[in-house]
Amino acid sequence: MAQSIYSNYPPELSAAQQKFLVTAVKDWAIHNGLAVRPGPTVVPEGGNPNGVLATNAPVTLFPSPFPRTCFTEATALQEVYNKLYASITCNEEWLGEIVKGLIEVDDFVANLWKVHLAVQKEGYAQNLALGLYRSDYMAHVSPAGDTALKQVEFNTISSSFGGLSALVRQMHTELLTSPPGSSINYPSHPLLQSEVPPENTAVETLSSGLAVAHKAYGASKSTPALPLCVAFVVQDTERNVFDQHALSEHLKKTHNIPRGYLGSNIHSRRQLIPTTALPPPHSPDSIFEVTTVYLRAYYSPDEYTSSRDWEARTHLERSAAIKCPTVLNQLSGCKKVQQVLAEPTGLDHLTGFLNDVDASLIERVRATFAPQYDLSPNSKGRELALNPETALNHVLKPQREGGGNNVYKADIPGFLQSLPESDWKGWVLMELINPASNAQNVALRNDGEVLRGDVISELGVYGTILWEDTGKILHNNHGGYLLRTKGKEVNEGGVAAGFSSLDSVLLF
Ligand code: ADP
Ligand code: MG
Ligand code: MG
């Protein structure tokens, strides 16, 4: 079945057809904001001094076939996953046990935990928390040839690309439905005549999560009362700005909610309104009170260059704004948590966290886990990681986000041996997921390079949840997806990190 779907897909392009298609895609991308700020591979250092340039986001020219059963299952499980991570976040004792095992080997985790403890000591000013999540998967093909949905990871902070992935779906749909001879269309192929990619409601889902939080915040807590807004906390060097603008524009246009951006100016503006509110983004003359802090920053240690950055993060955490995410919710997304849940004893934890969820649904969540191991002395994980043969079927992960941090296959044993053994507990070992090996696509990278070859695709499904620290859930929703496609030989996967291209799905 899979073989026939992938064979001769995508259709061969003559040089003239490829040029035509690439031009159409390039223009569509800029025209519609399917764009990123250029990185060093596109513009040499100093070549964009005023920051005015933008280029197409890396995209596939064709949508990729993806098994319908896997897509449907990922979508069906998202709200249970939302609930699982909200529930873990509410159990400070359970999460604290895991974090304590990491603190001595991982300064970043240790510093996040310190922020939590400091704010907890003062007393949290806000009992609501918001999650905008993305659960990532691949369609695993077993040696026997069966296909099953397997989770790569669950993201609880800065889950990106909802805005741009909805645009890729729109672009592929226009290409698929344009009549022959129009300015943008594909050569013929049976798969391209059957269907269009499913609707992608990532922007609606994510921005309605922000809108629900904004509303749940209630009235201004300032005297005199201030106008309310949502703040996007962003990196000053962010290149993926148009993805953020897609959410922010939707928040403004559909929900009529003022919103703005805070970068490193948090330092200079945070004291304007202490604790119960944060300073306004763009307009120094009018002061807004921030209801909801949406972090598209502060997920990686290199963003904390001095104690000022930790102070800023602490200030966000102690504010009365609803955080997306709280420090605890960020920590619940540690790879170590995912490994503990995937262990055979993880069932007890899942049953505890999802105590009002059907056992059959919990089993379906468990079925998405790939084997994961810790590296404690005499453990199976340690044995698998140190043996050069078994290491080949594994990836080693630290407690990090944003791509580019893992160690793969043959590199694992040597890498571990280069670390003091006492540091190994900061890492988890995960069995590799093996997607179909005969898929192909053509990618237009953001420097204009066109690559054709064997590819692997990773599906992300978006979800949003608002809950009280008592565990009461006020909003739980899912919708929209991301497909990222990369060369088969590439281990890593991020689009922003430069490994993958944005794609959409043709279900079969
Ligand atoms: P990050 O939080 O940095 O994105 P991930 O766990 O998603 O970390 O790993 C980064 C990339 O590594 C993924 O996008 C995927 O391409 C690859 N990867 C991670 N785990 C696996 C796995 N078990 N099997 C196959 N590839 C994986
Ligand atoms: Mg991640
Ligand atoms: Mg990832």
Coordinates of C-alpha atoms and ligand atoms in Angstrom, one line a residue:
M1 CA 0.0 0.0 0.0
A2 CA 2.6 2.5 1.2
Q3 CA 4.8 1.5 -1.7
S4 CA 2.2 2.3 -4.3
I5 CA 1.4 5.7 -2.7
Y6 CA 5.0 6.8 -2.8
S7 CA 6.1 5.4 -6.1
N8 CA 6.7 8.1 -8.7
Y9 CA 5.7 10.8 -6.3
P10 CA 6.2 13.7 -6.6
P11 CA 6.0 13.8 -10.4
E12 CA 9.2 14.5 -12.3
L13 CA 9.6 18.2 -13.3
S14 CA 11.3 19.3 -16.5
A15 CA 13.8 22.1 -16.0
A16 CA 11.2 24.6 -17.4
Q17 CA 8.4 23.2 -15.1
Q18 CA 10.6 23.4 -12.1
K19 CA 11.6 27.0 -12.8
F20 CA 8.0 27.9 -13.3
L21 CA 6.9 26.2 -10.1
V22 CA 9.8 27.6 -8.0
T23 CA 9.0 31.1 -9.2
A24 CA 5.3 30.7 -8.4
V25 CA 6.1 29.4 -4.9
K26 CA 8.7 32.1 -4.2
D27 CA 6.3 34.9 -5.2
W28 CA 3.3 33.3 -3.4
A29 CA 5.4 33.0 -0.2
I30 CA 6.4 36.7 -0.1
H31 CA 3.0 37.9 -1.3
N32 CA 1.3 36.0 1.5
G33 CA 3.8 36.3 4.4
L34 CA 5.1 32.7 4.2
A35 CA 8.4 34.3 5.0
V36 CA 11.3 34.6 7.5
R37 CA 14.0 37.1 8.1
P38 CA 17.1 35.9 6.3
G39 CA 19.9 34.1 8.2
P40 CA 23.6 34.1 7.4
T41 CA 23.2 31.5 4.6
V42 CA 21.1 34.0 2.7
V43 CA 22.6 37.4 3.6
P44 CA 26.2 37.6 4.7
E45 CA 26.9 39.3 8.0
G46 CA 26.3 43.0 7.8
G47 CA 24.4 42.6 4.5
N48 CA 21.0 43.5 6.0
P49 CA 22.0 46.5 8.3
N50 CA 18.5 47.9 8.5
G51 CA 16.8 44.6 9.0
V52 CA 14.4 45.2 6.0
L53 CA 14.9 42.0 4.1
A54 CA 12.7 38.9 4.2
T55 CA 12.9 35.6 2.2
N56 CA 10.5 32.7 1.6
A57 CA 10.4 30.2 4.5
P58 CA 11.9 26.8 3.5
V59 CA 9.0 25.0 1.9
T60 CA 8.3 21.8 0.0
L61 CA 7.1 22.3 -3.5
F62 CA 4.6 19.4 -3.1
P63 CA 2.5 18.3 -0.1
S64 CA 3.7 15.0 1.3
P65 CA 1.6 11.8 1.6
F66 CA 0.9 11.0 5.3
P67 CA -1.2 8.0 6.6
R68 CA -4.7 9.1 7.5
T69 CA -4.9 6.7 10.4
C70 CA -1.9 8.4 12.1
F71 CA -3.1 11.9 11.4
T72 CA -6.6 11.1 12.8
E73 CA -5.1 9.5 15.9
A74 CA -2.8 12.4 16.6
T75 CA -5.7 14.8 16.3
A76 CA -7.9 12.6 18.5
L77 CA -5.3 12.4 21.3
Q78 CA -4.4 16.0 21.5
E79 CA -6.8 17.1 24.2
V80 CA -5.8 14.1 26.4
Y81 CA -2.2 15.2 26.0
N82 CA -3.1 18.8 26.8
K83 CA -4.7 17.5 30.0
L84 CA -1.8 15.3 30.9
Y85 CA 0.7 18.1 30.8
A86 CA -1.6 20.5 32.7
S87 CA -2.1 17.8 35.3
I88 CA 1.7 17.1 35.6
T89 CA 2.2 20.9 36.1
C90 CA -0.3 20.9 38.9
N91 CA 1.6 18.2 40.8
E92 CA 4.6 20.2 42.0
E93 CA 5.8 17.3 44.2
W94 CA 5.9 14.7 41.4
L95 CA 7.5 17.2 39.0
G96 CA 9.9 18.4 41.7
E97 CA 11.2 14.8 42.2
I98 CA 12.1 14.6 38.5
V99 CA 13.6 18.1 38.5
K100 CA 15.7 17.3 41.6
G101 CA 17.4 14.5 39.8
L102 CA 18.4 16.9 37.1
I103 CA 19.5 20.0 39.1
E104 CA 23.0 18.9 40.0
V105 CA 23.8 18.2 36.3
D106 CA 21.8 20.8 34.5
D107 CA 22.2 24.5 35.5
F108 CA 19.4 25.6 33.2
V109 CA 16.9 23.3 34.8
A110 CA 18.3 24.3 38.2
N111 CA 17.8 28.0 37.5
L112 CA 14.3 27.5 36.3
W113 CA 13.5 25.6 39.4
K114 CA 15.0 28.5 41.5
V115 CA 12.6 30.9 39.8
H116 CA 9.7 28.7 40.7
L117 CA 10.8 28.4 44.3
A118 CA 11.4 32.2 44.7
V119 CA 7.9 33.0 43.3
Q120 CA 6.3 30.3 45.3
K121 CA 7.8 31.7 48.5
E122 CA 6.3 35.1 47.8
G123 CA 3.0 33.4 46.7
Y124 CA 2.0 33.2 43.0
A125 CA -0.2 36.2 42.0
Q126 CA -2.0 34.2 39.4
N127 CA -3.7 30.8 39.8
L128 CA -4.5 30.3 36.1
A129 CA -2.0 29.0 33.5
L130 CA -2.1 28.7 29.7
G131 CA -0.6 26.0 27.5
L132 CA -0.1 26.4 23.7
Y133 CA 1.3 23.0 22.9
R134 CA 2.5 21.0 19.9
S135 CA 2.8 17.3 20.1
D136 CA 5.2 16.0 17.4
Y137 CA 5.1 12.6 15.8
M138 CA 6.3 10.4 13.0
A139 CA 4.4 7.6 11.2
H140 CA 6.6 4.6 12.3
V141 CA 6.9 1.6 10.0
S142 CA 7.7 -1.5 11.9
P143 CA 10.0 -4.2 10.5
A144 CA 6.8 -6.2 9.8
G145 CA 5.5 -3.3 7.7
D146 CA 2.8 -2.0 10.0
T147 CA 2.4 1.7 10.3
A148 CA 1.8 3.3 13.7
L149 CA 1.8 6.9 15.2
K150 CA 4.9 7.5 17.4
Q151 CA 5.6 10.6 19.4
V152 CA 8.9 12.4 18.9
E153 CA 8.3 14.8 21.7
F154 CA 5.8 17.1 23.4
N155 CA 6.5 20.9 23.4
T156 CA 5.2 23.0 26.3
I157 CA 7.0 26.3 25.4
S158 CA 7.2 28.5 22.3
S159 CA 5.5 25.9 20.1
S160 CA 6.1 27.6 16.8
F161 CA 5.1 27.5 13.1
G162 CA 1.3 27.4 13.5
G163 CA 1.1 30.6 11.5
L164 CA 3.3 29.6 8.7
S165 CA 2.1 26.0 8.4
A166 CA -1.5 27.2 7.8
L167 CA -0.1 29.3 4.9
V168 CA 1.8 26.3 3.4
R169 CA -1.5 24.4 3.5
Q170 CA -3.1 27.3 1.7
M171 CA -0.4 27.5 -0.9
H172 CA -0.4 23.7 -1.7
T173 CA -4.2 23.8 -1.9
E174 CA -4.1 26.6 -4.4
L175 CA -1.5 24.7 -6.5
L176 CA -3.6 21.6 -6.3
T177 CA -6.9 23.3 -7.3
S178 CA -5.6 25.7 -10.0
P179 CA -6.8 24.8 -13.5
P180 CA -4.2 23.7 -16.0
G181 CA -2.5 26.7 -17.6
S182 CA -3.0 29.1 -14.7
S183 CA -0.1 31.0 -13.3
I184 CA 0.5 28.5 -10.4
N185 CA -0.1 24.8 -10.7
Y186 CA 1.4 21.2 -10.8
P187 CA 2.1 18.7 -13.5
S188 CA -0.5 15.9 -13.4
H189 CA -0.2 12.9 -11.0
P190 CA -3.0 10.7 -9.6
L191 CA -2.2 11.7 -6.0
L192 CA -2.4 15.4 -6.9
Q193 CA -5.9 14.9 -8.4
S194 CA -7.5 13.1 -5.4
E195 CA -7.6 15.5 -2.5
V196 CA -6.4 18.7 -0.9
P197 CA -4.6 18.8 2.5
P198 CA -7.0 18.9 5.5
E199 CA -8.0 22.3 6.8
N200 CA -5.3 23.8 9.1
T201 CA -6.8 25.8 12.0
A202 CA -3.5 26.3 13.9
V203 CA -3.9 30.1 13.9
E204 CA -7.5 30.0 15.1
T205 CA -6.7 27.4 17.8
L206 CA -3.6 29.1 19.2
S207 CA -5.0 32.7 19.2
S208 CA -8.3 31.6 20.7
G209 CA -6.2 30.0 23.5
L210 CA -4.7 33.4 24.1
A211 CA -8.1 35.1 23.8
V212 CA -9.6 32.8 26.4
A213 CA -6.8 33.5 28.8
H214 CA -7.1 37.2 28.2
K215 CA -10.8 37.1 29.1
A216 CA -10.3 34.8 32.1
Y217 CA -7.9 37.4 33.6
G218 CA -10.9 39.6 34.4
A219 CA -10.8 43.3 35.1
S220 CA -7.7 45.5 35.4
K221 CA -5.9 45.0 38.7
S222 CA -4.4 48.5 38.6
T223 CA -5.7 51.7 40.2
P224 CA -6.7 53.6 38.2
A225 CA -7.8 50.8 35.8
L226 CA -5.6 50.3 32.7
P227 CA -6.5 49.0 29.3
L228 CA -5.6 45.3 28.9
C229 CA -3.4 43.5 26.4
V230 CA -1.6 40.3 25.5
A231 CA 2.2 40.5 25.4
F232 CA 4.3 38.3 23.0
V233 CA 7.7 38.0 24.6
V234 CA 10.2 37.5 21.8
Q235 CA 13.9 37.2 21.0
D236 CA 15.5 40.4 19.7
T237 CA 17.2 38.3 17.1
E238 CA 14.1 36.3 16.1
R239 CA 13.9 35.5 12.3
N240 CA 10.5 33.7 12.5
V241 CA 8.6 36.9 13.0
F242 CA 5.9 36.4 10.4
D243 CA 4.8 33.2 12.2
Q244 CA 4.3 35.3 15.3
H245 CA 2.5 38.1 13.4
A246 CA 0.0 35.6 12.0
L247 CA -1.2 34.8 15.6
S248 CA -0.9 38.4 16.7
E249 CA -2.9 39.8 13.8
H250 CA -5.6 37.2 14.3
L251 CA -5.8 38.1 18.0
K252 CA -6.3 41.7 17.0
K253 CA -8.7 41.3 14.0
T254 CA -10.9 38.4 15.2
H255 CA -10.8 38.9 18.9
N256 CA -10.2 42.6 19.0
I257 CA -7.6 42.2 21.7
P258 CA -4.7 44.7 21.9
R259 CA -1.3 42.9 21.7
G260 CA 2.3 43.8 21.5
Y261 CA 5.8 42.6 21.6
L262 CA 8.3 42.7 24.5
G263 CA 12.0 41.9 23.8
S264 CA 15.0 42.8 25.8
N265 CA 13.2 46.0 26.7
I266 CA 11.6 44.0 29.5
H267 CA 14.6 45.1 31.5
S268 CA 13.9 48.8 31.2
R269 CA 10.1 48.7 31.3
R270 CA 9.3 46.1 33.9
Q271 CA 9.4 48.4 36.9
L272 CA 6.8 50.7 35.3
I273 CA 4.0 48.5 36.6
P274 CA 5.2 46.2 39.4
T275 CA 3.9 42.7 40.0
T276 CA 0.3 42.9 39.0
A277 CA 1.1 44.1 35.5
L278 CA 3.8 44.5 32.9
P279 CA 4.7 47.5 30.7
P280 CA 3.2 48.0 27.3
P281 CA 4.9 46.9 24.2
H282 CA 5.0 49.5 21.4
S283 CA 3.6 52.7 22.7
P284 CA 5.6 54.4 25.5
D285 CA 2.8 57.0 26.0
S286 CA 0.0 54.6 26.9
I287 CA 0.5 52.0 29.5
F288 CA -1.4 48.7 29.2
E289 CA -1.7 46.0 31.8
V290 CA -0.7 42.6 30.5
T291 CA -3.2 39.9 31.0
T292 CA -1.3 37.1 29.3
V293 CA 2.4 36.6 28.7
Y294 CA 3.0 34.4 25.6
L295 CA 6.7 33.3 25.6
R296 CA 8.3 32.9 22.3
A297 CA 11.6 33.3 24.1
Y298 CA 13.4 32.1 27.3
Y299 CA 13.3 28.4 26.3
S300 CA 17.1 28.1 25.8
P301 CA 20.0 28.7 28.1
D302 CA 21.8 31.0 25.5
E303 CA 18.9 33.5 25.9
Y304 CA 19.9 34.0 29.5
T305 CA 23.2 35.9 29.1
S306 CA 23.3 37.6 32.5
S307 CA 21.5 37.7 35.8
R308 CA 19.3 40.5 34.3
D309 CA 17.7 37.9 32.1
W310 CA 16.9 35.6 35.0
E311 CA 15.5 38.7 36.8
A312 CA 13.3 39.4 33.9
R313 CA 12.1 35.8 33.8
T314 CA 11.4 35.9 37.5
H315 CA 9.5 39.2 37.1
L316 CA 7.3 37.6 34.4
E317 CA 6.7 34.6 36.7
R318 CA 5.7 36.7 39.7
S319 CA 3.4 39.1 37.7
A320 CA -0.3 38.7 37.9
A321 CA -0.4 38.0 34.1
I322 CA -1.4 34.5 33.0
K323 CA 1.8 32.8 31.8
C324 CA 2.1 30.7 28.7
P325 CA 3.8 28.8 30.0
T326 CA 4.6 29.0 33.7
V327 CA 8.1 27.9 34.7
L328 CA 6.6 24.6 36.0
N329 CA 4.7 24.0 32.8
Q330 CA 8.0 24.6 30.9
L331 CA 9.7 22.1 33.1
S332 CA 6.9 19.5 32.6
G333 CA 8.1 19.5 29.0
C334 CA 11.6 18.2 30.0
K335 CA 12.6 15.1 27.9
K336 CA 13.1 13.4 31.3
V337 CA 9.4 13.6 32.0
Q338 CA 8.6 12.1 28.6
Q339 CA 11.1 9.2 29.3
V340 CA 9.5 8.5 32.8
L341 CA 6.1 8.4 31.3
A342 CA 7.3 6.0 28.5
E343 CA 8.7 3.5 31.0
P344 CA 6.7 0.4 31.7
T345 CA 5.8 1.9 35.2
G346 CA 4.6 5.0 33.4
L347 CA 1.1 3.6 33.2
D348 CA 0.6 4.3 36.9
H349 CA 1.6 7.9 36.4
L350 CA -0.6 8.3 33.4
T351 CA -3.6 6.8 35.3
G352 CA -2.9 9.1 38.2
F353 CA -2.7 12.2 36.0
L354 CA -5.6 11.3 33.8
N355 CA -7.8 9.8 36.5
D356 CA -11.1 10.7 34.8
V357 CA -10.0 9.5 31.3
D358 CA -11.1 6.1 29.9
A359 CA -8.4 3.3 30.3
S360 CA -8.7 2.6 26.6
L361 CA -7.8 6.2 25.8
I362 CA -4.8 6.1 28.1
E363 CA -3.7 2.9 26.3
R364 CA -3.9 4.8 23.0
V365 CA -1.7 7.6 24.5
R366 CA 0.8 4.9 25.6
A367 CA 0.7 3.3 22.2
T368 CA 2.3 6.6 20.8
F369 CA 5.3 6.2 23.1
A370 CA 8.6 4.9 21.6
P371 CA 10.9 3.1 24.1
Q372 CA 12.9 5.6 26.2
Y373 CA 15.5 4.8 28.9
D374 CA 17.5 6.5 31.6
L375 CA 21.2 5.8 31.8
S376 CA 21.6 4.7 35.4
P377 CA 24.2 2.2 36.3
N378 CA 23.4 -1.4 35.1
S379 CA 20.3 -0.1 33.3
K380 CA 19.1 -1.3 29.9
G381 CA 19.5 2.3 28.7
R382 CA 23.2 2.4 29.6
E383 CA 23.8 -1.0 27.9
L384 CA 22.0 0.1 24.7
A385 CA 23.7 3.5 24.6
L386 CA 27.3 2.2 25.1
N387 CA 27.1 -0.7 22.7
P388 CA 28.0 0.6 19.2
E389 CA 25.6 -1.7 17.5
T390 CA 22.5 -1.0 19.5
A391 CA 23.4 2.8 19.7
L392 CA 22.7 2.9 16.0
N393 CA 19.0 2.6 16.6
H394 CA 18.9 5.4 19.2
V395 CA 19.0 9.1 19.8
L396 CA 20.4 10.7 23.0
K397 CA 18.5 13.8 24.3
P398 CA 19.4 16.5 26.9
Q399 CA 16.8 18.7 28.6
R400 CA 16.7 21.3 25.8
E401 CA 14.4 22.8 23.3
G402 CA 14.7 24.4 19.9
G403 CA 16.7 21.7 17.9
G404 CA 20.4 21.0 17.5
N405 CA 21.0 19.5 20.9
N406 CA 20.7 15.8 20.4
V407 CA 23.4 13.1 19.8
Y408 CA 22.6 10.5 17.2
K409 CA 23.4 6.8 16.5
A410 CA 27.1 6.0 16.2
D411 CA 28.1 9.2 18.0
I412 CA 26.3 8.2 21.2
P413 CA 28.9 5.8 22.9
G414 CA 31.9 8.1 22.3
F415 CA 29.9 11.2 23.4
L416 CA 28.9 9.6 26.6
Q417 CA 32.4 8.4 27.3
S418 CA 33.6 12.0 26.9
L419 CA 31.3 13.1 29.7
P420 CA 31.8 12.5 33.4
E421 CA 29.6 9.5 34.3
S422 CA 27.9 11.7 36.9
D423 CA 26.4 13.9 34.1
W424 CA 24.7 11.0 32.3
K425 CA 21.5 11.4 34.3
G426 CA 20.9 14.7 32.4
W427 CA 20.3 12.7 29.3
V428 CA 17.7 10.2 28.1
L429 CA 18.0 7.6 25.4
M430 CA 15.2 7.1 22.9
E431 CA 14.7 4.5 20.2
L432 CA 14.6 5.9 16.7
I433 CA 11.3 6.1 15.0
N434 CA 11.5 4.9 11.4
P435 CA 9.1 6.6 8.9
A436 CA 8.5 5.2 5.4
S437 CA 11.8 5.0 3.6
N438 CA 10.5 5.6 0.1
A439 CA 9.0 9.0 0.3
Q440 CA 10.4 11.8 -1.8
N441 CA 9.8 15.6 -2.2
V442 CA 11.4 18.7 -3.5
A443 CA 12.3 21.6 -1.2
L444 CA 12.9 25.3 -1.9
R445 CA 15.2 26.4 0.9
N446 CA 15.3 30.0 2.0
D447 CA 18.5 30.7 0.1
G448 CA 16.7 29.7 -3.1
E449 CA 18.4 26.3 -3.4
V450 CA 16.1 23.5 -4.7
L451 CA 16.7 20.0 -3.3
R452 CA 15.1 16.8 -4.5
G453 CA 15.4 13.5 -2.7
D454 CA 14.3 10.9 -0.1
V455 CA 12.6 12.6 2.8
I456 CA 11.2 12.0 6.3
S457 CA 8.2 13.9 7.6
E458 CA 7.3 14.9 11.2
L459 CA 3.8 15.9 12.1
G460 CA 3.0 18.3 14.9
V461 CA -0.6 18.8 16.3
Y462 CA -1.5 22.0 18.1
G463 CA -3.5 22.2 21.3
T464 CA -4.4 24.8 23.9
I465 CA -5.5 24.5 27.5
L466 CA -6.3 26.9 30.3
W467 CA -6.4 25.6 33.9
E468 CA -6.4 26.5 37.5
D469 CA -3.7 25.4 39.9
T470 CA -6.4 23.3 41.6
G471 CA -6.4 21.2 38.4
K472 CA -9.8 22.6 37.2
I473 CA -9.8 22.9 33.4
L474 CA -11.4 26.0 31.9
H475 CA -10.7 25.5 28.2
N476 CA -9.2 22.5 26.3
N477 CA -9.0 22.5 22.6
H478 CA -7.0 21.3 19.6
G479 CA -6.7 22.1 15.9
G480 CA -4.2 22.7 13.2
Y481 CA -1.0 20.9 12.3
L482 CA 2.6 21.3 11.2
L483 CA 4.3 19.0 8.8
R484 CA 8.1 19.4 8.6
T485 CA 10.0 17.5 6.0
K486 CA 13.7 16.9 5.8
G487 CA 16.3 14.9 3.9
K488 CA 16.3 11.3 5.0
E489 CA 19.9 11.4 5.9
V490 CA 19.5 14.3 8.2
N491 CA 19.2 13.5 11.9
E492 CA 17.9 16.7 13.3
G493 CA 14.5 18.2 12.5
G494 CA 13.9 21.9 13.2
V495 CA 12.8 24.4 10.5
A496 CA 14.2 27.4 12.4
A497 CA 17.4 25.4 13.1
G498 CA 17.8 25.0 9.3
F499 CA 17.2 21.2 8.9
S500 CA 13.6 20.9 7.7
S501 CA 11.1 22.5 5.3
L502 CA 7.5 23.4 6.0
D503 CA 5.1 21.1 4.3
S504 CA 1.4 20.0 4.3
V505 CA -0.2 16.6 4.2
L506 CA -2.0 14.6 1.6
L507 CA -3.9 11.9 3.5
F508 CA -4.0 8.3 2.2
Ligands
ADP1 P1 13.8 19.5 20.2 O1 13.0 19.8 21.5 O2 15.1 20.1 20.3 O3 13.0 19.8 19.0 P2 13.4 16.7 19.6 O4 13.1 15.6 20.6 O5 12.2 17.1 18.8 O6 14.1 17.9 20.3 O7 14.5 16.2 18.6 C1 14.9 17.0 17.4 C2 14.7 16.2 16.2 O8 15.4 15.0 16.2 C3 13.3 15.8 15.8 O9 12.7 16.9 15.1 C4 13.5 14.6 14.9 O10 13.8 15.0 13.6 C5 14.7 14.0 15.6 N1 14.3 13.0 16.5 C6 14.1 13.1 17.9 N2 13.7 12.0 18.4 C7 13.6 11.1 17.5 C8 13.3 9.7 17.4 N3 13.0 9.0 18.5 N4 13.3 9.1 16.2 C9 13.7 9.7 15.1 N5 14.0 11.0 15.1 C10 14.0 11.7 16.2
MG2 MG 11.0 20.5 21.5
MG3 MG 11.3 18.9 18.3

